[in-house]
PDB file of C-alpha atoms and ligand atoms in Angstrom:
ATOM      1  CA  UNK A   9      -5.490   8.682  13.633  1.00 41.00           C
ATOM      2  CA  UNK A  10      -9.190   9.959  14.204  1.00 36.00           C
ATOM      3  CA  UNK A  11     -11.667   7.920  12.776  1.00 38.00           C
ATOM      4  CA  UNK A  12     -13.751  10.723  11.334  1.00 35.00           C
ATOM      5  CA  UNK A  13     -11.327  12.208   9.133  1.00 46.00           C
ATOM      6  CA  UNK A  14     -10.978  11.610   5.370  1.00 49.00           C
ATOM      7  CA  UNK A  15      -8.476  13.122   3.827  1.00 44.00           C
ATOM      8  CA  UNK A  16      -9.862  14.277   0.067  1.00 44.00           C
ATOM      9  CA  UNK A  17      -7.824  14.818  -2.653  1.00 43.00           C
ATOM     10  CA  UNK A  18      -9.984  16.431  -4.862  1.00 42.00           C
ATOM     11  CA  UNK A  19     -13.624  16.288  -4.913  1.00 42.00           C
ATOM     12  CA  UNK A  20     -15.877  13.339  -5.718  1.00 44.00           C
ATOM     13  CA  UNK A  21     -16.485  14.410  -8.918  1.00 47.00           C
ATOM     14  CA  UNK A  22     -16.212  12.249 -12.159  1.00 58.00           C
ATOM     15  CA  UNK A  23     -12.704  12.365 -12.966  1.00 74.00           C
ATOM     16  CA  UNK A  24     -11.095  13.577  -9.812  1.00 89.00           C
ATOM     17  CA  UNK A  25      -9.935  11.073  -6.991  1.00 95.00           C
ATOM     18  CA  UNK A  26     -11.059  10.854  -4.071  1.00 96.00           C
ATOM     19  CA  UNK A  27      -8.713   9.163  -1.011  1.00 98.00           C
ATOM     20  CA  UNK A  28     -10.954   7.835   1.694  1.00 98.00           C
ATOM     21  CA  UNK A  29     -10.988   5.716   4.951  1.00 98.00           C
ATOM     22  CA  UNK A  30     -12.461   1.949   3.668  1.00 98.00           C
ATOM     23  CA  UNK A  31     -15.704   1.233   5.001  1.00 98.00           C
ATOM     24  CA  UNK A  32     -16.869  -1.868   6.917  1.00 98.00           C
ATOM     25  CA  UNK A  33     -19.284  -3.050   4.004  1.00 98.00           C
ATOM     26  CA  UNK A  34     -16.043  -2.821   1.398  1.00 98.00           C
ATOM     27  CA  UNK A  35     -14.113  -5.356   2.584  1.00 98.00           C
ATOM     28  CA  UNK A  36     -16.002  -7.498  -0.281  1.00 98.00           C
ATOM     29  CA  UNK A  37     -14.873  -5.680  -2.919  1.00 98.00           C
ATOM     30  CA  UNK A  38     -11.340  -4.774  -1.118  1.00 98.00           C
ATOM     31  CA  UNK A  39     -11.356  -9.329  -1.755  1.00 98.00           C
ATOM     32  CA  UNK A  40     -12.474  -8.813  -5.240  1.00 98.00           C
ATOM     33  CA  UNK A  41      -9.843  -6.639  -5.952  1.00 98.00           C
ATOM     34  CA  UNK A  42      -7.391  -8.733  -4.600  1.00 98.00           C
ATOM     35  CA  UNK A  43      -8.650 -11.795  -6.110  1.00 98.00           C
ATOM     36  CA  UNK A  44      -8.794 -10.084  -9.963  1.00 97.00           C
ATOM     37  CA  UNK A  45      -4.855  -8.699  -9.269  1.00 97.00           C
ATOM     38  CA  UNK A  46      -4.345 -11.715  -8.675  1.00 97.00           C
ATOM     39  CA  UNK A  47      -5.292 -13.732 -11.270  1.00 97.00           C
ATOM     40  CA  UNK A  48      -3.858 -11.097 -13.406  1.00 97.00           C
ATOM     41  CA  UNK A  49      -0.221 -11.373 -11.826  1.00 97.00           C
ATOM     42  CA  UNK A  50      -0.788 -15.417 -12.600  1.00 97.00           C
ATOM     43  CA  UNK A  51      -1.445 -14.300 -16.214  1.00 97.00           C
ATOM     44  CA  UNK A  52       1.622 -12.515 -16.231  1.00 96.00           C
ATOM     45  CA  UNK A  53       3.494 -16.154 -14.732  1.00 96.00           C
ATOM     46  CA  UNK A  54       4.175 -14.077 -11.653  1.00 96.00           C
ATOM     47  CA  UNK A  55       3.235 -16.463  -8.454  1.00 96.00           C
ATOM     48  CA  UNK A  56       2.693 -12.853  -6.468  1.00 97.00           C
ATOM     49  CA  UNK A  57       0.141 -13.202  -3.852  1.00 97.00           C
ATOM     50  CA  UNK A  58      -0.403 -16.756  -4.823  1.00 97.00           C
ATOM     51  CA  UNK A  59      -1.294 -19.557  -2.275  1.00 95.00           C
ATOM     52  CA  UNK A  60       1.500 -21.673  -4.098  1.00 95.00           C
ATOM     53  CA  UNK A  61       4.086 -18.706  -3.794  1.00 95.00           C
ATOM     54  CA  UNK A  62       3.117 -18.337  -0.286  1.00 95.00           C
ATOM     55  CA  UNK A  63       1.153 -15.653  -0.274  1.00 95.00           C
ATOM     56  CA  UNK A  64      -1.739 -15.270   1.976  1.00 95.00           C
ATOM     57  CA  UNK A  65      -5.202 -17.248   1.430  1.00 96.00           C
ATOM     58  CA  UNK A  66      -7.760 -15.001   0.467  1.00 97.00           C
ATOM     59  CA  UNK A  67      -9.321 -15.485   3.689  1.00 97.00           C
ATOM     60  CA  UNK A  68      -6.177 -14.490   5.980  1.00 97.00           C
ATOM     61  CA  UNK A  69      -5.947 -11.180   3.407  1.00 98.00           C
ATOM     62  CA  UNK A  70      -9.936 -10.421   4.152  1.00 98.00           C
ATOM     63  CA  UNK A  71      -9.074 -10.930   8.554  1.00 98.00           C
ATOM     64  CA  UNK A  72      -6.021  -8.365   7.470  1.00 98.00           C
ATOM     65  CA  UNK A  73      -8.321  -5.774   6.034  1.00 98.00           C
ATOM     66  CA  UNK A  74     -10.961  -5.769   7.758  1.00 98.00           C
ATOM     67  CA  UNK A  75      -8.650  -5.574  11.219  1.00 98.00           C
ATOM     68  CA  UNK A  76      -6.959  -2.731   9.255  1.00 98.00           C
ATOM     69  CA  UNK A  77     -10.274  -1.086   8.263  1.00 98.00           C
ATOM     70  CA  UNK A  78     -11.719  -1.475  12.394  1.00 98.00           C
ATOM     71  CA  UNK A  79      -8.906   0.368  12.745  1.00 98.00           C
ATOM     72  CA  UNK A  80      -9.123   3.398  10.251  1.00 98.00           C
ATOM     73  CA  UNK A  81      -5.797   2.252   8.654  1.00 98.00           C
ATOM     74  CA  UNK A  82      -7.394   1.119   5.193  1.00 98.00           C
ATOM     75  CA  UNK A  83      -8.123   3.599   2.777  1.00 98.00           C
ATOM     76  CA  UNK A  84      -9.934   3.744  -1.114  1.00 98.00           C
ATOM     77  CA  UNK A  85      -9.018   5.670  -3.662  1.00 98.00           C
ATOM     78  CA  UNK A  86     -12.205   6.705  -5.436  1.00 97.00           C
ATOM     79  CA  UNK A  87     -13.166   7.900  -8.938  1.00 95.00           C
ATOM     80  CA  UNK A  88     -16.105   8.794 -10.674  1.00 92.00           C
ATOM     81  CA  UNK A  89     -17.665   7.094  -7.479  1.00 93.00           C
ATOM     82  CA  UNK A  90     -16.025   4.192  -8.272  1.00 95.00           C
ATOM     83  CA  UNK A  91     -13.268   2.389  -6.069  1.00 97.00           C
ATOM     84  CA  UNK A  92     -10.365   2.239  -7.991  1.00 97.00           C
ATOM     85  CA  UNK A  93      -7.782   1.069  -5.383  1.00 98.00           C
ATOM     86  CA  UNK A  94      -6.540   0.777  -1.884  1.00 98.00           C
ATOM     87  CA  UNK A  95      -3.903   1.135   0.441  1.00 98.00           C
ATOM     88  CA  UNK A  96      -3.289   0.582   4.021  1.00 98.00           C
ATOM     89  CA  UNK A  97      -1.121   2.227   5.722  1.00 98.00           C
ATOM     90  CA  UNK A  98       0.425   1.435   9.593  1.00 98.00           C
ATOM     91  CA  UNK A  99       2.957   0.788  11.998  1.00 97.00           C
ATOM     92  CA  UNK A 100       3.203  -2.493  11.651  1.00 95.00           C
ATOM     93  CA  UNK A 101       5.886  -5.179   9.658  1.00 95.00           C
ATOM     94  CA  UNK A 102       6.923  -8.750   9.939  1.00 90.00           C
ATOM     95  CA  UNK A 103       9.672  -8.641  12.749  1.00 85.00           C
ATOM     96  CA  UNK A 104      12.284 -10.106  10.588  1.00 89.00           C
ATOM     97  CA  UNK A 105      11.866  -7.405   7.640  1.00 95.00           C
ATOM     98  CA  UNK A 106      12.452  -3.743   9.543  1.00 95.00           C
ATOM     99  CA  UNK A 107      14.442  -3.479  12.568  1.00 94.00           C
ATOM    100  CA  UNK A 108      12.643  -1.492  15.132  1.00 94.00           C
ATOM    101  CA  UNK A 109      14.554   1.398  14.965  1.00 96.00           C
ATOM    102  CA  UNK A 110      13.487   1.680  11.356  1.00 97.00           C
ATOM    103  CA  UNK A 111      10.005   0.913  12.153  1.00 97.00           C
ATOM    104  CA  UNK A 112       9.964   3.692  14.624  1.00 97.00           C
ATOM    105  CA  UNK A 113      10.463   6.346  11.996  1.00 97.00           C
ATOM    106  CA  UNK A 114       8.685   5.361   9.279  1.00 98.00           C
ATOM    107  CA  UNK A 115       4.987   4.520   8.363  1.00 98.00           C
ATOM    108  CA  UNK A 116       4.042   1.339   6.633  1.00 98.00           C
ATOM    109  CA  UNK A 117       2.202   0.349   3.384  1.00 98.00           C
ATOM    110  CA  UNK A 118       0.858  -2.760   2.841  1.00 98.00           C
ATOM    111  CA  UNK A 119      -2.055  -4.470   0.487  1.00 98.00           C
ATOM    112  CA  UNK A 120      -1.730  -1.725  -2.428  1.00 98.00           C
ATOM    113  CA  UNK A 121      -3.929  -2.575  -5.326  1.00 98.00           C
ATOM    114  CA  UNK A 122      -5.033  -0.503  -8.566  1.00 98.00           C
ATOM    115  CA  UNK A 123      -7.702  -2.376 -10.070  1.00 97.00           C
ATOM    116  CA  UNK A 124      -6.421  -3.160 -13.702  1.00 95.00           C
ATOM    117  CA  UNK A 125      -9.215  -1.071 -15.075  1.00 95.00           C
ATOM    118  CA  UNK A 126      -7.654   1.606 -13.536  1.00 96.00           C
ATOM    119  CA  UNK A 127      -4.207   1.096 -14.499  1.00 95.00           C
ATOM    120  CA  UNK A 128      -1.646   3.828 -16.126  1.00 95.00           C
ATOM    121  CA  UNK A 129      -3.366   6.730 -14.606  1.00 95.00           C
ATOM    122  CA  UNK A 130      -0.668   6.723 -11.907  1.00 95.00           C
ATOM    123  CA  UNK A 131      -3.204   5.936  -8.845  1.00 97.00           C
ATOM    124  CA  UNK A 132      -0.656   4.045  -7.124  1.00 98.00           C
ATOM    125  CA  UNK A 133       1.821   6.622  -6.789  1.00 97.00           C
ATOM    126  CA  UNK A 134      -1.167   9.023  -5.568  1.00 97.00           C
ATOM    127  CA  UNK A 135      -2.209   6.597  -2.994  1.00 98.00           C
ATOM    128  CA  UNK A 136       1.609   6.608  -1.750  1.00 98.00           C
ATOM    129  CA  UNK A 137       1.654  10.061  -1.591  1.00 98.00           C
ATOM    130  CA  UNK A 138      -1.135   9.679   0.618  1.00 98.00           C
ATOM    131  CA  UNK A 139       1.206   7.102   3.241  1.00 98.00           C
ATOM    132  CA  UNK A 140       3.940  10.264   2.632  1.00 98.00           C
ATOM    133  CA  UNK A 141       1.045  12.784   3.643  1.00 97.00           C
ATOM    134  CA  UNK A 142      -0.281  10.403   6.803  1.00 98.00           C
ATOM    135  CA  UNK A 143       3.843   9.793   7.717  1.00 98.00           C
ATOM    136  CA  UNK A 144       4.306  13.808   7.300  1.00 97.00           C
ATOM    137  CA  UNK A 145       1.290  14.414   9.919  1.00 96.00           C
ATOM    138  CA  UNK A 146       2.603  12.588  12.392  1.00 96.00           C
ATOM    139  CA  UNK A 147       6.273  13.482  12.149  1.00 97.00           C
ATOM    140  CA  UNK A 148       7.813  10.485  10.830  1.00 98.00           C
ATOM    141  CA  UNK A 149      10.395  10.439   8.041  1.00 98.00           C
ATOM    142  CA  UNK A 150       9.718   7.414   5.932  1.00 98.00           C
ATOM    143  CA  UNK A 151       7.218   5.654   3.973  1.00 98.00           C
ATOM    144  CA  UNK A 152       8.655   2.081   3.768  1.00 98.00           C
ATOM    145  CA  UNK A 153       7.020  -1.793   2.459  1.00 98.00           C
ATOM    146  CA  UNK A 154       7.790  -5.061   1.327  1.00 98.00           C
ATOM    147  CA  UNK A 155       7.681  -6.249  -2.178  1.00 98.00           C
ATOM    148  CA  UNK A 156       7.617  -9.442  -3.708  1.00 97.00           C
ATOM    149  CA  UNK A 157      11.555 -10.788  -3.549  1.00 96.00           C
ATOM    150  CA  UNK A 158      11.198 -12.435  -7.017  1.00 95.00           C
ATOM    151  CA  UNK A 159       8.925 -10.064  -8.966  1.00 97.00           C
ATOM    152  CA  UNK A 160      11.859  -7.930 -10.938  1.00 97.00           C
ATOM    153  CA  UNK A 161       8.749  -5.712 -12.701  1.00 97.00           C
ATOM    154  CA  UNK A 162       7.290  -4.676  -9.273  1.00 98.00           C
ATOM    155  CA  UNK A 163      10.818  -3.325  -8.127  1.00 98.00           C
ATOM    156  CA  UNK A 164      11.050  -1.495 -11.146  1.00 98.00           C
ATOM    157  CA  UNK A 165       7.739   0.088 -10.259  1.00 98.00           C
ATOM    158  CA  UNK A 166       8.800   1.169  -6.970  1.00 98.00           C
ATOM    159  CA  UNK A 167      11.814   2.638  -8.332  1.00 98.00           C
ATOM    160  CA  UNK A 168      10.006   4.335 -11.002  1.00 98.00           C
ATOM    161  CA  UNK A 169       7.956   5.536  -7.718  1.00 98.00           C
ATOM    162  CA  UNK A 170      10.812   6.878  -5.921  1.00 98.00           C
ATOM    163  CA  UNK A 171      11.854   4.610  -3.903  1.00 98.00           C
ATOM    164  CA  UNK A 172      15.117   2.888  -3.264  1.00 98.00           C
ATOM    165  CA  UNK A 173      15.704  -0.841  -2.403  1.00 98.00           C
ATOM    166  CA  UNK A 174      16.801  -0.692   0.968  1.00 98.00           C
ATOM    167  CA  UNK A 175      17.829  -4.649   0.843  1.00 96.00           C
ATOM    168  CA  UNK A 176      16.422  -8.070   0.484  1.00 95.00           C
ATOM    169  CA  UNK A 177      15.696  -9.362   3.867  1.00 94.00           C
ATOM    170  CA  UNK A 178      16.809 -12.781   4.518  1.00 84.00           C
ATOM    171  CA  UNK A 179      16.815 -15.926   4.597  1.00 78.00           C
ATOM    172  CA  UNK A 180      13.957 -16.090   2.285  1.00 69.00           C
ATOM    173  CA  UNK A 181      13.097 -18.935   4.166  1.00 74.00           C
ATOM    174  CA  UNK A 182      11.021 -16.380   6.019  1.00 82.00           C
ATOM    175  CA  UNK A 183       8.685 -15.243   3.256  1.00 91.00           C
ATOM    176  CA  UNK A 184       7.959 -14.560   0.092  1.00 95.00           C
ATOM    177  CA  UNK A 185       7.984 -10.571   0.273  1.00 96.00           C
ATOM    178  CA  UNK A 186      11.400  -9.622   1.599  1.00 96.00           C
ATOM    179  CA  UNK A 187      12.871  -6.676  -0.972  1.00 97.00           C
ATOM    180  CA  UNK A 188      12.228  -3.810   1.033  1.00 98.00           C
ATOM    181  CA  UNK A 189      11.981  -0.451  -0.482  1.00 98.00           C
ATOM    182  CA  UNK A 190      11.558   2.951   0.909  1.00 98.00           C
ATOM    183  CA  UNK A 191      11.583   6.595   0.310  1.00 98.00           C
ATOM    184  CA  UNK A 192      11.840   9.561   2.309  1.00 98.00           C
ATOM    185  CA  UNK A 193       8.911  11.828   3.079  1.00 98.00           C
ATOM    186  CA  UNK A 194      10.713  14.863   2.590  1.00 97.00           C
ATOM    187  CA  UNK A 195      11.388  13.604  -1.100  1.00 97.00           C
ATOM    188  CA  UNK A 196       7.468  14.120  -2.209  1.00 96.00           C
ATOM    189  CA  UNK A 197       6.081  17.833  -2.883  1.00 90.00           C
ATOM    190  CA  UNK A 198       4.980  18.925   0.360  1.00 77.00           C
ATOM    191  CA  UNK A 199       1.817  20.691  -1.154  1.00 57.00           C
ATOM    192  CA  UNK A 200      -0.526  18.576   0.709  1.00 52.00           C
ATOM    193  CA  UNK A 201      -1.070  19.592   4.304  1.00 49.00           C
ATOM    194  CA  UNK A 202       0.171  18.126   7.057  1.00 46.00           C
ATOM    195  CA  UNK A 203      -3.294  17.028   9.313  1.00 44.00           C
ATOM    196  CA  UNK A 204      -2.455  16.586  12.451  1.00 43.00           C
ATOM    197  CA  UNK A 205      -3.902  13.476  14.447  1.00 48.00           C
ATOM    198  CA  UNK A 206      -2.502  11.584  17.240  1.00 46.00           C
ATOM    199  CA  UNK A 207      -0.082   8.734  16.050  1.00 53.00           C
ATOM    200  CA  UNK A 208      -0.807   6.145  13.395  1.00 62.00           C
ATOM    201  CA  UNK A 209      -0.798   2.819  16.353  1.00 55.00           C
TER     202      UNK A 209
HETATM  203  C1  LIG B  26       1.189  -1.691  -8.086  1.00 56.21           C
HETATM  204  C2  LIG B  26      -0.095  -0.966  -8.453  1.00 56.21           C
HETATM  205  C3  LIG B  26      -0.913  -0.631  -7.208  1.00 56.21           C
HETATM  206  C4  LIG B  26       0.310   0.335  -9.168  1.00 56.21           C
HETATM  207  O1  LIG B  26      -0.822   1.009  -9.660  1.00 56.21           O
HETATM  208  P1  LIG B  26      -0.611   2.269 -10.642  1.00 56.21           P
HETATM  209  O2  LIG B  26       0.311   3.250 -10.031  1.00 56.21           O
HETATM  210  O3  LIG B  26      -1.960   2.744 -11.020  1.00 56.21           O
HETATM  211  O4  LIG B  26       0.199   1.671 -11.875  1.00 56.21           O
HETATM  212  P2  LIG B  26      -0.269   0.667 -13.029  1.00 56.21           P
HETATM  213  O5  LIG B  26      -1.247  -0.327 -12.552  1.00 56.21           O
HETATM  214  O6  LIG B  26      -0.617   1.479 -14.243  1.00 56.21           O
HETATM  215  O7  LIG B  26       1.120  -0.136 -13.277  1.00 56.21           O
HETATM  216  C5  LIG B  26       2.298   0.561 -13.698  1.00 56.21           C
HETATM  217  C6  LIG B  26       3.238  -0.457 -14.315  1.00 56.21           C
HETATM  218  O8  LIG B  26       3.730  -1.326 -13.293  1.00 56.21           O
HETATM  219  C7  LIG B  26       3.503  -2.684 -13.664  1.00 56.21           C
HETATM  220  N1  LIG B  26       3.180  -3.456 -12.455  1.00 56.21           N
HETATM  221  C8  LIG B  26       2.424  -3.050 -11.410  1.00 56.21           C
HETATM  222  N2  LIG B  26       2.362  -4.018 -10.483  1.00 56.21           N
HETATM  223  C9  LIG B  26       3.080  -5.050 -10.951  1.00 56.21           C
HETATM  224  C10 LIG B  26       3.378  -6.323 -10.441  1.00 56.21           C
HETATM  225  N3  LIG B  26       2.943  -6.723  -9.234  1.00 56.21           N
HETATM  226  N4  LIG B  26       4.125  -7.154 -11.194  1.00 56.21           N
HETATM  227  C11 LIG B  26       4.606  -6.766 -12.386  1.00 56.21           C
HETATM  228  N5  LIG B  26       4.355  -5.554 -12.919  1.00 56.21           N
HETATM  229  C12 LIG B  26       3.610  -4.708 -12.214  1.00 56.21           C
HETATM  230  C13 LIG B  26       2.304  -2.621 -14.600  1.00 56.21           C
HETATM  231  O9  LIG B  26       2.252  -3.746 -15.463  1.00 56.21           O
HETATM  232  C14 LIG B  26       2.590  -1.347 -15.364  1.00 56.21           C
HETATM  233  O10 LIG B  26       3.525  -1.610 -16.360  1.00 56.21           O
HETATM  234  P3  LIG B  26       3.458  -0.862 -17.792  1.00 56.21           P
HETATM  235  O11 LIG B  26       3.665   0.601 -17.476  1.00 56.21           O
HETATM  236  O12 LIG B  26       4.562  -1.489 -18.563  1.00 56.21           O
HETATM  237  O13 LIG B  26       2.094  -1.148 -18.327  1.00 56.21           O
HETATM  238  C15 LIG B  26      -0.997  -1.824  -9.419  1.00 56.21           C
HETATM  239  O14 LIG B  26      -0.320  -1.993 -10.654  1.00 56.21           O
HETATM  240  C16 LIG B  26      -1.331  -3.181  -8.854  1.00 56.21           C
HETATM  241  O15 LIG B  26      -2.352  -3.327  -8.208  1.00 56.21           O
HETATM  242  N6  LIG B  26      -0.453  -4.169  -9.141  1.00 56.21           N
HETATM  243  C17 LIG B  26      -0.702  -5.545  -8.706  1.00 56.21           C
HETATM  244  C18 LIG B  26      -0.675  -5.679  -7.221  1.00 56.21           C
HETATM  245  C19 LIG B  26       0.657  -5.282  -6.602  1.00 56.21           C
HETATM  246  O16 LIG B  26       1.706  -5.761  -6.991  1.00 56.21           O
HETATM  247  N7  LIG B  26       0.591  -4.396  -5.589  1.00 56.21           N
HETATM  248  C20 LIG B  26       1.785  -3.956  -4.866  1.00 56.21           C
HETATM  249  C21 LIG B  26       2.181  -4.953  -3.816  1.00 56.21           C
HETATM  250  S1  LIG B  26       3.700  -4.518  -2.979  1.00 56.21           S
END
């Protein structure tokens, strides 16, 4: 992907969203996010992204971002100015979740978060229409990730999404986020257009 391009979705004006590459001096507030969904989920008695659940220290999740962001694979969506949510979006899965041949054809979303203050506008399912739109530019046919095995609500939201669970990857042994869902690009509108860049690495 080129570093220079952002790929707007409407203007940044209040009201309309705006999908961006993350910068550099985000990756603060890319934590914070993290850290409020968090808490949230543990409100909920989900232990989703928690260290006890295994999920990843906040510290491991801000070296995964800000690799991602170095490498023009994080994105924000913005609105009103404000960041509302992120997404990042790559080549890249756990070994034991997609076999390579499915890797090869698909593009990967990992470390989506709507801020809560942003929920029920639907800014998650815009920010995977973006991962369709960046799969669609450079000819690949699915958007696929990894969900949290035990968290029954977040399936439902990816089915609600469009997607289909593709299977629970095994032996859980191997990690906490194993029910792998995906959808095919040719299943969202194709309104937005295809940019062509060389290939998401
Ligand atoms: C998933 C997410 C990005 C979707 O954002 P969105 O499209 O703007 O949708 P909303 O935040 O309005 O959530 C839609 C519904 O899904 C539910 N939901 C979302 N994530 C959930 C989760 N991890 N666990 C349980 N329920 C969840 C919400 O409670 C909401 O339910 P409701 O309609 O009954 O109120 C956002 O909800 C989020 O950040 N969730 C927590 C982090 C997360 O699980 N990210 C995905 C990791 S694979």
């Amino acid at each position: 992907m080129t570093r220079a391009a952002a790929v707007p979705i409407g203007t940044a004006q209040p009201g309309t969203l705006l999908i961006r590459r993350a910068r550099r001096d985000e990756l603060a507030l890319l934590c914070l996010l993290r850290l409020r969904r968090t808490r949230w989920l543990v409100a909920r008695g989900e232990d989703q992204w928690t260290t006890a659940g295994r999920g990843l220290d906040i510290e491991a999740f801000a070296g995964a971002v800000g690799r991602a962001i170095e490498r023009g694979h994080t994105w924000v969506a913005e609105l009103g100015g404000e960041v509302a949510g992120t997404i990042t979006v790559d080549r890249r899965a756990d070994r034991h979740l997609w076999s390579p041949a499915e890797l090869a054809e698909a593009v990967i979303v990992h470390f989506m978060i709507v801020d809560a203050a942003f929920a029920g506008r639907r800014i998650g399912h815009r920010l995977l229409a973006h991962a369709a739109t960046l799969a669609r530019g450079d000819g690949l046919d699915w958007v696929r990730l990894d969900a949290w095995t035990t968290n029954r609500a977040l399936h439902a939201y990816y089915r609600n999404a469009g997607f289909r669970l593709a299977r629970i990857a095994g032996p859980a042994t191997l990690g906490p986020s194993c029910a792998l869902f995906e959808r095919r690009v040719d299943t969202w509108p194709s309104a937005l257009p295809a940019l062509r860049r060389p290939a998401i690495g």
